[in-house]
PDB file of C-alpha atoms in Angstrom:
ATOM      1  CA  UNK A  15      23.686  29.309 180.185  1.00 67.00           C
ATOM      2  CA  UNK A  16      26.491  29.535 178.321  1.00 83.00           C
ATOM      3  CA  UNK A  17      26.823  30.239 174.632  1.00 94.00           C
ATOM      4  CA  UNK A  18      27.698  28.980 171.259  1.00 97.00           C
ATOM      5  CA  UNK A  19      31.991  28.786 171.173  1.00 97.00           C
ATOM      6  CA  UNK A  20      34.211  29.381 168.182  1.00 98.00           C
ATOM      7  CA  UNK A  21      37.633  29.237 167.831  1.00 97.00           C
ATOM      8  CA  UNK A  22      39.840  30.931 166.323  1.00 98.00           C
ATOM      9  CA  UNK A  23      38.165  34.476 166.218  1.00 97.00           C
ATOM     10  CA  UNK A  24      40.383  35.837 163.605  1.00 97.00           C
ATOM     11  CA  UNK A  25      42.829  33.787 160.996  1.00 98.00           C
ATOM     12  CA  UNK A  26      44.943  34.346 157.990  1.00 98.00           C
ATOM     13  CA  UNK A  27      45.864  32.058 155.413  1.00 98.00           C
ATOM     14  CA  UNK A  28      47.906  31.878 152.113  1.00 98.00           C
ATOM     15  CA  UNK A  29      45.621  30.285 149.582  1.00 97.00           C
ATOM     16  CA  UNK A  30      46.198  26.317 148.925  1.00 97.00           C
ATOM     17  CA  UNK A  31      46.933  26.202 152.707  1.00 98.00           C
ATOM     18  CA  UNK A  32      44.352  24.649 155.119  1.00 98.00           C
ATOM     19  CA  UNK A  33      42.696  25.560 158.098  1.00 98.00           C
ATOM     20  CA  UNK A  34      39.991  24.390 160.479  1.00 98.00           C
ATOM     21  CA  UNK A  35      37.383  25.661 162.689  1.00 98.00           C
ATOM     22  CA  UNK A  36      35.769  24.752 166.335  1.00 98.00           C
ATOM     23  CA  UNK A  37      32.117  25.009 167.483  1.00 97.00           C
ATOM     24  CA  UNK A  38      31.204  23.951 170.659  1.00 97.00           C
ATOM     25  CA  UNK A  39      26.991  24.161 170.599  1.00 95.00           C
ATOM     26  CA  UNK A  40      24.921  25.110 173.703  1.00 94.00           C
ATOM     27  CA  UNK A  41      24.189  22.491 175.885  1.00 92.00           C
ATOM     28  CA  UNK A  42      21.435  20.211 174.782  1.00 89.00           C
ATOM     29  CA  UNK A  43      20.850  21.347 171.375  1.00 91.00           C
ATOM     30  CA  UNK A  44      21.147  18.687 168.819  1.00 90.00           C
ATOM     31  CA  UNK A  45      21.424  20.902 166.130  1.00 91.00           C
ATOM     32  CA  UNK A  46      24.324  22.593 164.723  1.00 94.00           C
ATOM     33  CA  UNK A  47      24.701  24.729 161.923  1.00 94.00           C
ATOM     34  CA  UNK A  48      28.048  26.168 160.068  1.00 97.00           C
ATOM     35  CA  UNK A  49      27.294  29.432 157.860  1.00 96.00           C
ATOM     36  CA  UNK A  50      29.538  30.957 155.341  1.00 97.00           C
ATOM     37  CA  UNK A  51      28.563  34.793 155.325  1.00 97.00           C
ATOM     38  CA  UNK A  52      30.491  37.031 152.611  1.00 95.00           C
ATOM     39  CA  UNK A  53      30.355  40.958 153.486  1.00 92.00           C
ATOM     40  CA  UNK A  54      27.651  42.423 152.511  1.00 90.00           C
ATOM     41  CA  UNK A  55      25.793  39.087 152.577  1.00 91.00           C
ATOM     42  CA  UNK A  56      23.353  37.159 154.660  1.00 92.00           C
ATOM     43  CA  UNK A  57      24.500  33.567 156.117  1.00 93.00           C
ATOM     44  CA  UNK A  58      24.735  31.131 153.573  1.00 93.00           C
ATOM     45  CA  UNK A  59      24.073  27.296 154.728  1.00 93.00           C
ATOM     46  CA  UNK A  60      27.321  25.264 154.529  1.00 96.00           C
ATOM     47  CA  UNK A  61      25.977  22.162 156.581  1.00 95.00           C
ATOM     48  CA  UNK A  62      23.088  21.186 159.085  1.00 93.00           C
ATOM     49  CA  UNK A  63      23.806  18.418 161.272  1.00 93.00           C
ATOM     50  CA  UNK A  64      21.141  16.669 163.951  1.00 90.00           C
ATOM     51  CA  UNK A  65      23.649  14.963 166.298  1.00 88.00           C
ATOM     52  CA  UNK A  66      26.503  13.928 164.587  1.00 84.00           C
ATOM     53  CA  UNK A  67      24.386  13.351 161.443  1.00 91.00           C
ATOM     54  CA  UNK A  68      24.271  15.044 158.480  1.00 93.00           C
ATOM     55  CA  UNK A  69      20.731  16.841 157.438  1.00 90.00           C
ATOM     56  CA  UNK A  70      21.803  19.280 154.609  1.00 91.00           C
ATOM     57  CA  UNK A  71      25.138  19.554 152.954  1.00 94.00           C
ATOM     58  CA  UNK A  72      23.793  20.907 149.311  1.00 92.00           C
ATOM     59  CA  UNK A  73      25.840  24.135 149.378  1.00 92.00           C
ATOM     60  CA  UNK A  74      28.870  22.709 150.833  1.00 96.00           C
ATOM     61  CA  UNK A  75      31.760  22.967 148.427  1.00 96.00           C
ATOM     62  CA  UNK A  76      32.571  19.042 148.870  1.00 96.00           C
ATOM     63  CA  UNK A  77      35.898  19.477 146.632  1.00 96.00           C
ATOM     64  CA  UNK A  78      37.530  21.629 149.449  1.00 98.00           C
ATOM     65  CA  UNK A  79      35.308  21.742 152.558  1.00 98.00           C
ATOM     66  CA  UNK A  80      35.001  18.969 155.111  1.00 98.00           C
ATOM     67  CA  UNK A  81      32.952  19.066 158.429  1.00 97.00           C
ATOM     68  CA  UNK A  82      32.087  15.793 161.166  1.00 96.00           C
ATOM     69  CA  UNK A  83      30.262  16.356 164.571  1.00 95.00           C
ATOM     70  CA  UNK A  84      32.011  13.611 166.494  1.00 82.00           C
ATOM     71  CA  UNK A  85      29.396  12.241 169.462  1.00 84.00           C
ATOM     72  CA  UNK A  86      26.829  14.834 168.698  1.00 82.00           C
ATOM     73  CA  UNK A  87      28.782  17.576 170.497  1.00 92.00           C
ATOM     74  CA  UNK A  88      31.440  19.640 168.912  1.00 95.00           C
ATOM     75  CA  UNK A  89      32.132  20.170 165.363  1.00 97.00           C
ATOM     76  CA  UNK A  90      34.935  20.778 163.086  1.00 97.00           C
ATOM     77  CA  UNK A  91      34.759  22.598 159.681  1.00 98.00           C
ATOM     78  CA  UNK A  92      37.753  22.341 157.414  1.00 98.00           C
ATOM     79  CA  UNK A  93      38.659  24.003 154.428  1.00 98.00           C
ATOM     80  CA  UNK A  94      41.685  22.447 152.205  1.00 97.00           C
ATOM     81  CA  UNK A  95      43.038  24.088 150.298  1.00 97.00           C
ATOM     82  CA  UNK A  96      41.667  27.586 150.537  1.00 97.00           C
ATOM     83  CA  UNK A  97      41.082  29.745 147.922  1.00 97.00           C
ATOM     84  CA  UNK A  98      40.817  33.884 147.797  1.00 97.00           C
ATOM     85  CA  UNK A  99      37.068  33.626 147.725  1.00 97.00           C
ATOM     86  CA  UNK A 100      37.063  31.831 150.656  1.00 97.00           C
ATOM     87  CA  UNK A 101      37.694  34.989 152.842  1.00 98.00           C
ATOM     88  CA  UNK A 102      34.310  35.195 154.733  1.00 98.00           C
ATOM     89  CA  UNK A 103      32.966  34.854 158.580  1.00 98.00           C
ATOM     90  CA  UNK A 104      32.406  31.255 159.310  1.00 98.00           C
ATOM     91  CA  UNK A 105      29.063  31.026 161.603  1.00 98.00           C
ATOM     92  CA  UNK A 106      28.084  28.449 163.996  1.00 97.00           C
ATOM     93  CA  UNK A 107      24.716  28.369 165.261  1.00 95.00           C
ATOM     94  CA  UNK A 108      22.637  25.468 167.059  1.00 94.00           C
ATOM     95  CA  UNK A 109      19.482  24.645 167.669  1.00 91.00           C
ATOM     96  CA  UNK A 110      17.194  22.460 169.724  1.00 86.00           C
ATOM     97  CA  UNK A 111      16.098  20.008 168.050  1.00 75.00           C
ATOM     98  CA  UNK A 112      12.966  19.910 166.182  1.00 67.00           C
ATOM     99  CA  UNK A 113      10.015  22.134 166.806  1.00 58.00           C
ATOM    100  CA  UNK A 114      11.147  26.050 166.428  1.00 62.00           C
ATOM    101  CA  UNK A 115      14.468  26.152 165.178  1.00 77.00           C
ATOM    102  CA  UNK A 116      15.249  29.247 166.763  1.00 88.00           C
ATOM    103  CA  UNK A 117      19.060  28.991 166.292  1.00 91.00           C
ATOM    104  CA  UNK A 118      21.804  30.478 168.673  1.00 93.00           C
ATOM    105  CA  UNK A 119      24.948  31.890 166.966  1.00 96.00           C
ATOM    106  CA  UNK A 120      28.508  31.970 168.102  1.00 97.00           C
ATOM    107  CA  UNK A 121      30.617  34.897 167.184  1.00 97.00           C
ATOM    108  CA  UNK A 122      32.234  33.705 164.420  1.00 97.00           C
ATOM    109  CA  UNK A 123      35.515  33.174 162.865  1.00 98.00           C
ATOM    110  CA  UNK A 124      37.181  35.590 160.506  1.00 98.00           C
ATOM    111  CA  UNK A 125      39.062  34.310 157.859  1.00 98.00           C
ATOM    112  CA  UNK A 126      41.013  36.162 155.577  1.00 98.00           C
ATOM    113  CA  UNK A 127      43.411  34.032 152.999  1.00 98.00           C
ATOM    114  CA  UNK A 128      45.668  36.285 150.923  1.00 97.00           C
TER     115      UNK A 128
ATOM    116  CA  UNK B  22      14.316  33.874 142.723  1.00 67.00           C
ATOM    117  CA  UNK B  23      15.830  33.643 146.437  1.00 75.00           C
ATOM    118  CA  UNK B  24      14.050  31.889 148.825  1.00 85.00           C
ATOM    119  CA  UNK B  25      13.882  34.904 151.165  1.00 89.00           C
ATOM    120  CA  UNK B  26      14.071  38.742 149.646  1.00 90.00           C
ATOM    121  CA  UNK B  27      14.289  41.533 152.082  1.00 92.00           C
ATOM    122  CA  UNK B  28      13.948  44.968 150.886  1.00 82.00           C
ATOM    123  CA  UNK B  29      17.015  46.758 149.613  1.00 72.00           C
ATOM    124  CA  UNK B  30      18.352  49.281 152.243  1.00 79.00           C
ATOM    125  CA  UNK B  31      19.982  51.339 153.443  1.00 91.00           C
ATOM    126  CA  UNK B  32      16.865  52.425 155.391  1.00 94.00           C
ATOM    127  CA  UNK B  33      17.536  55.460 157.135  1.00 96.00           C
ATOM    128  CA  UNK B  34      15.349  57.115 160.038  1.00 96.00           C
ATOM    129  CA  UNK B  35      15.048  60.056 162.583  1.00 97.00           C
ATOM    130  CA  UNK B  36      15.261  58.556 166.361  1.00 97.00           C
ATOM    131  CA  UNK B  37      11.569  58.239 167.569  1.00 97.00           C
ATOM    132  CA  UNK B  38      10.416  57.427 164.566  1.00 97.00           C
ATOM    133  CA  UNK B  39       8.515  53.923 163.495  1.00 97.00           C
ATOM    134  CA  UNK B  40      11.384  51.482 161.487  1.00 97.00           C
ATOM    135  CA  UNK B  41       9.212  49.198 158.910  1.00 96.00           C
ATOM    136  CA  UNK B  42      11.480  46.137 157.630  1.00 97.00           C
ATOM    137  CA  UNK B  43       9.364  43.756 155.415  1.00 95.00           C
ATOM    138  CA  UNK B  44      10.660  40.278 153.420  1.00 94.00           C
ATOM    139  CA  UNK B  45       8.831  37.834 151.099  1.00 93.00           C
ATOM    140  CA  UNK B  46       9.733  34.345 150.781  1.00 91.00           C
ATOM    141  CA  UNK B  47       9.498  31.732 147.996  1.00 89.00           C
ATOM    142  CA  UNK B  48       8.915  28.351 150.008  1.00 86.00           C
ATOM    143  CA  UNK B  49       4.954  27.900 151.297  1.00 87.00           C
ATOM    144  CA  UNK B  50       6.272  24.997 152.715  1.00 85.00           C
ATOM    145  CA  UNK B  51       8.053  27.817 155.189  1.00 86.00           C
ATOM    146  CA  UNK B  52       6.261  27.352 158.963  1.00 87.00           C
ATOM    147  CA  UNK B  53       8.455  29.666 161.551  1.00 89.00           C
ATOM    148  CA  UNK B  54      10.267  33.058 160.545  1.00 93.00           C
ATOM    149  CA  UNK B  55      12.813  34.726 162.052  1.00 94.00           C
ATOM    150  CA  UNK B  56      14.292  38.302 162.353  1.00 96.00           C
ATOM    151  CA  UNK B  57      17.432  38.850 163.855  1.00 96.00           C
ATOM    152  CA  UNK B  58      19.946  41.607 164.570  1.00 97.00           C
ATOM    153  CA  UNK B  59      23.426  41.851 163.556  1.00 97.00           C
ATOM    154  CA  UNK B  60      25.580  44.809 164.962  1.00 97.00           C
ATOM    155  CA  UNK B  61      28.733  45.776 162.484  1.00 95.00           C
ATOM    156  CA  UNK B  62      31.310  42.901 163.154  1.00 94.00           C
ATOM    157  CA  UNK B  63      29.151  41.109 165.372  1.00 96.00           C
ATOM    158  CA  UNK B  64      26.981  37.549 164.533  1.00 97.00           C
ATOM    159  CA  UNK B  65      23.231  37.918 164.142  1.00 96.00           C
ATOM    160  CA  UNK B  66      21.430  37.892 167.455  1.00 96.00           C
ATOM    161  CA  UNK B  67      18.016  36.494 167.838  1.00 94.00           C
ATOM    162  CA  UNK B  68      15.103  39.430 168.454  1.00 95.00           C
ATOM    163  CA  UNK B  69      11.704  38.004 167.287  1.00 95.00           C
ATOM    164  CA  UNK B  70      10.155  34.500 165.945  1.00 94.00           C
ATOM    165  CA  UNK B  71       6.610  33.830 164.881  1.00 95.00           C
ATOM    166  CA  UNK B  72       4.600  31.047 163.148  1.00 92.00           C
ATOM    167  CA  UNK B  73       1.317  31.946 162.493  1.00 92.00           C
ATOM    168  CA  UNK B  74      -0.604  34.648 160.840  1.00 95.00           C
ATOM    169  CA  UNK B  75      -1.110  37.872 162.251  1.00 95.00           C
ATOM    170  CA  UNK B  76       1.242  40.149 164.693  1.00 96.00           C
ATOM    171  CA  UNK B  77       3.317  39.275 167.607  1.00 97.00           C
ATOM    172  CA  UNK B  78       5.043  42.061 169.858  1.00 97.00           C
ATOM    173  CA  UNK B  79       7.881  42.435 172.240  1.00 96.00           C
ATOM    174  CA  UNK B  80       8.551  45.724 173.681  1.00 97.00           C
ATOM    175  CA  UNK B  81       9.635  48.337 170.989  1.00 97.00           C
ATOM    176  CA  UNK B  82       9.002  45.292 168.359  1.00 97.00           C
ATOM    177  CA  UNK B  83       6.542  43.946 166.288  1.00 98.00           C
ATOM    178  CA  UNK B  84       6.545  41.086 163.892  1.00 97.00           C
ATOM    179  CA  UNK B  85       3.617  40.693 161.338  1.00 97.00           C
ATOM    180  CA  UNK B  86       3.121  37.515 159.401  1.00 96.00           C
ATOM    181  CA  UNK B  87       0.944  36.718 156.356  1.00 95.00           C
ATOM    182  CA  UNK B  88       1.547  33.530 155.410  1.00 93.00           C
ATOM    183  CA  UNK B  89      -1.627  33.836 152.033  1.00 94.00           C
ATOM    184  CA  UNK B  90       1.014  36.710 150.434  1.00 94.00           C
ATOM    185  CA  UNK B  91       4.382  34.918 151.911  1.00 93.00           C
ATOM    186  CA  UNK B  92       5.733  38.589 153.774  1.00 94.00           C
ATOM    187  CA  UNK B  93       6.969  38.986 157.082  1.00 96.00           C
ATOM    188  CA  UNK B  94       7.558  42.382 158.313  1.00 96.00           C
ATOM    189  CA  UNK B  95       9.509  44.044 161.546  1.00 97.00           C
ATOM    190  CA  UNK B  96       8.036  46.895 162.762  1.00 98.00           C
ATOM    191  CA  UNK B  97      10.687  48.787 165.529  1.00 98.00           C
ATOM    192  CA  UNK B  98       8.580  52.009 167.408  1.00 98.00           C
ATOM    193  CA  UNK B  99      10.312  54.768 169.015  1.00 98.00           C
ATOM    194  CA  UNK B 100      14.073  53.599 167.117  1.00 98.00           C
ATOM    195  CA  UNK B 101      16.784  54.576 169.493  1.00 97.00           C
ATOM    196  CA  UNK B 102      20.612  54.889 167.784  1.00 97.00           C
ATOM    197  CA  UNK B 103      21.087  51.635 169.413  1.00 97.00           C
ATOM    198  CA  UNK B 104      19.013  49.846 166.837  1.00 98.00           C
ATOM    199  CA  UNK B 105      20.931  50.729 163.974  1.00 97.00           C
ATOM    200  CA  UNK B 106      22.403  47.445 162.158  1.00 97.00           C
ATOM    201  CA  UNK B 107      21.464  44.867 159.695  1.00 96.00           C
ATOM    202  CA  UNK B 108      18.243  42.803 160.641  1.00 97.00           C
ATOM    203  CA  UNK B 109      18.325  39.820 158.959  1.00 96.00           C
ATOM    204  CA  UNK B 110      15.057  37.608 158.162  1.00 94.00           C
ATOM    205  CA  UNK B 111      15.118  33.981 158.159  1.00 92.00           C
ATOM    206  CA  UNK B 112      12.423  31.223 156.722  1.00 89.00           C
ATOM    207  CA  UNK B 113      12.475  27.295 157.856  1.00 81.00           C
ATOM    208  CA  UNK B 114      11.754  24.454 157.733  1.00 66.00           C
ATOM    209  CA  UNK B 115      12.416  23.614 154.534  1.00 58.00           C
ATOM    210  CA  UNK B 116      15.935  24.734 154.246  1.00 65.00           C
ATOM    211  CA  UNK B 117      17.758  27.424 156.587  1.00 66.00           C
ATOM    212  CA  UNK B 118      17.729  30.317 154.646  1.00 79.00           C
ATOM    213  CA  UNK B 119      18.221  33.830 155.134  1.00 88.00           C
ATOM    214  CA  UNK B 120      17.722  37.138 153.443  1.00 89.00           C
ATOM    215  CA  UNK B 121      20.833  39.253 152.178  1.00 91.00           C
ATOM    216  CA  UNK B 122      19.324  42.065 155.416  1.00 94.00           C
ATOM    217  CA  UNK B 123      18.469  45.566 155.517  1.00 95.00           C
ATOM    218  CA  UNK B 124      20.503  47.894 157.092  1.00 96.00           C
ATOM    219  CA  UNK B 125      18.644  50.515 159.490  1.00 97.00           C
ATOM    220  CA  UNK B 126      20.614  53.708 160.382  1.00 97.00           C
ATOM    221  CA  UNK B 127      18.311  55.661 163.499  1.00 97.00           C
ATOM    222  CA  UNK B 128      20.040  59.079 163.244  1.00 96.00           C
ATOM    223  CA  UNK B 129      19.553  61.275 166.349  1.00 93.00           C
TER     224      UNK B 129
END
């Protein structure tokens, strides 16, 4: 069974400039989760979404970041326009849904904006 | 008051030796708990999951739930090296939150 897929693994930014992340979820899991996670930190929730809709989106800086889940599948998360403190690993995990929420993360997407 | 506290590392211990992780969380509302690895520069993997009281085990592992004093703990027997990392506990449904993790160091 294949696994949770990011892309890009690694990129670097100038702040104000934008950039945008892919997660493609295992197969069959509804949900899908994007995590900010700071060094040193554990993952913080950006947004939960159960198919293409949105569950939880309280910690997601709605001034700069943007996310969609087009036909319940693969997601985008955008950030415009980034800021220093934006540098982080960007996490996406999914889920089936319901029931045990055991999630599945991909490996991530470093992002460093100078 | 975070919804999920895990005690502050770095935990340090000689190889055979029993690892105890432990973690509290805020929400009673909270039904299934997680622990789960994360190498250096890696994403957290998935190692244990349990939802009711008492302890579950998986090889080397054991998790221990108490849902009356809100603690989950993670105990690892005969630590090897290879388990040194950050373990990271987790606490849902209400919200998918997880501890800041402990970092275990299993020196030979």
């Amino acid at each position: 069974e294949a696994g949770v897929a990011q892309s890009p693994r690694y990129k670097i930014i100038e702040k104000r400039q934008s950039v945008a992340f892919w997660c493609n979820p295992i197969s069959g899991h509804a949900t899908l989760y994007w995590y900010q996670q700071i060094l040193g930190q554990g993952p913080k929730l950006l947004i939960q979404f159960q198919n293409n809709g949105v569950v939880d989106d309280s910690q997601l800086p709605k001034d700069r970041f943007s996310a969609e889940r087009l036909k319940g599948v693969d997601s985008t998360l955008k950030i415009q326009p980034a800021k220093l403190e934006d540098s982080a690993v960007y996490l996406c995990a999914s889920s089936l849904p319901g029931g045990t929420y055991e999630q599945y993360f991909g490996p991530g997407t470093r992002l460093t904006v100078t | 008051q975070k919804e999920v506290e895990q005690n502050s590392g770095p935990l340090s211990v000689p190889e055979g030796a029993i690892a105890s992780l432990n973690c509290t969380y805020s929400d009673r509302g909270s039904q299934s708990f997680f622990w789960y690895r994360q190498y250096s520069g890696k994403s957290p993997e998935l190692i244990m999951s349990i939802y009711s009281n008492g302890d579950k085990e998986d090889g080397r592992f054991t998790a221990q739930l108490n849902k009356a004093s809100q603690y989950v703990s993670l105990l690892i027997r005969d630590s090897q090296p290879s388990d040194s990392a950050t373990y990271l506990c987790a606490a849902r449904p209400s919200k998918s939150t997880f501890g800041d993790g402990t970092t275990l160091t299993v020196k030979p």
